[in-house]
């Protein structure tokens, strides 16, 4: 084999490797931010689409691997959207607070497919945090029932952690590093951000008779 043939062989090999990596990227099936923006704008309609200024993808790895849905948060309004297969839905409410602060995949109705459970905060003047869930088969929000009557609402933001067949909810104690927590919640907390936070257990979410329930840690 002469040098020209060797060079051609190497070039073909490198091209094949390049095409392989390109194919791997395309096989991921993920939407680009621009593609997601188009879908979200169609969801919102012409009057509200202007409220979305810059979407950033915040999809946790386990959400993508277990649901094949992507999550995007707007840097201005802090509204959060779940997007897949040309459809989008709003997660929670971001007005006046941080919007979605934590999201985990979970089968909320015991039908064998993963959905989403998420925590979010909202409220201009009265800051409040809630936990909700979405059935991804219909892209619709589902209610979470409480084992005890509520006496008020949370003012602390929340982090969710899936542990076995339950989801543990934690309140963020931001007294020590208030500014760092604020910056993390504006974007979406990374694992490193969460590791640096002081978390106090708030309650537990669990399935009972195909219904998702919440129980506070101090409930009897």
Short mmCIF file of C-alpha atoms in Angstrom, two decimals, residues 5 39 75 77 90 110 123 126 178 205 220:
data_model
loop_
_atom_site.label_atom_id
_atom_site.label_comp_id
_atom_site.label_asym_id
_atom_site.label_seq_id
_atom_site.Cartn_x
_atom_site.Cartn_y
_atom_site.Cartn_z
CA UNK A 5 -3.65 4.80 -0.27
CA UNK A 39 -43.44 24.61 20.59
CA UNK A 75 -34.77 33.21 32.46
CA UNK A 77 -40.56 35.04 33.74
CA UNK A 90 -46.64 24.53 31.90
CA UNK A 110 -49.17 3.13 39.07
CA UNK A 123 -46.35 34.69 44.90
CA UNK A 126 -46.72 36.19 49.84
CA UNK A 178 -28.94 33.13 51.21
CA UNK A 205 -45.04 11.47 49.03
CA UNK A 220 -49.29 11.37 63.60
#
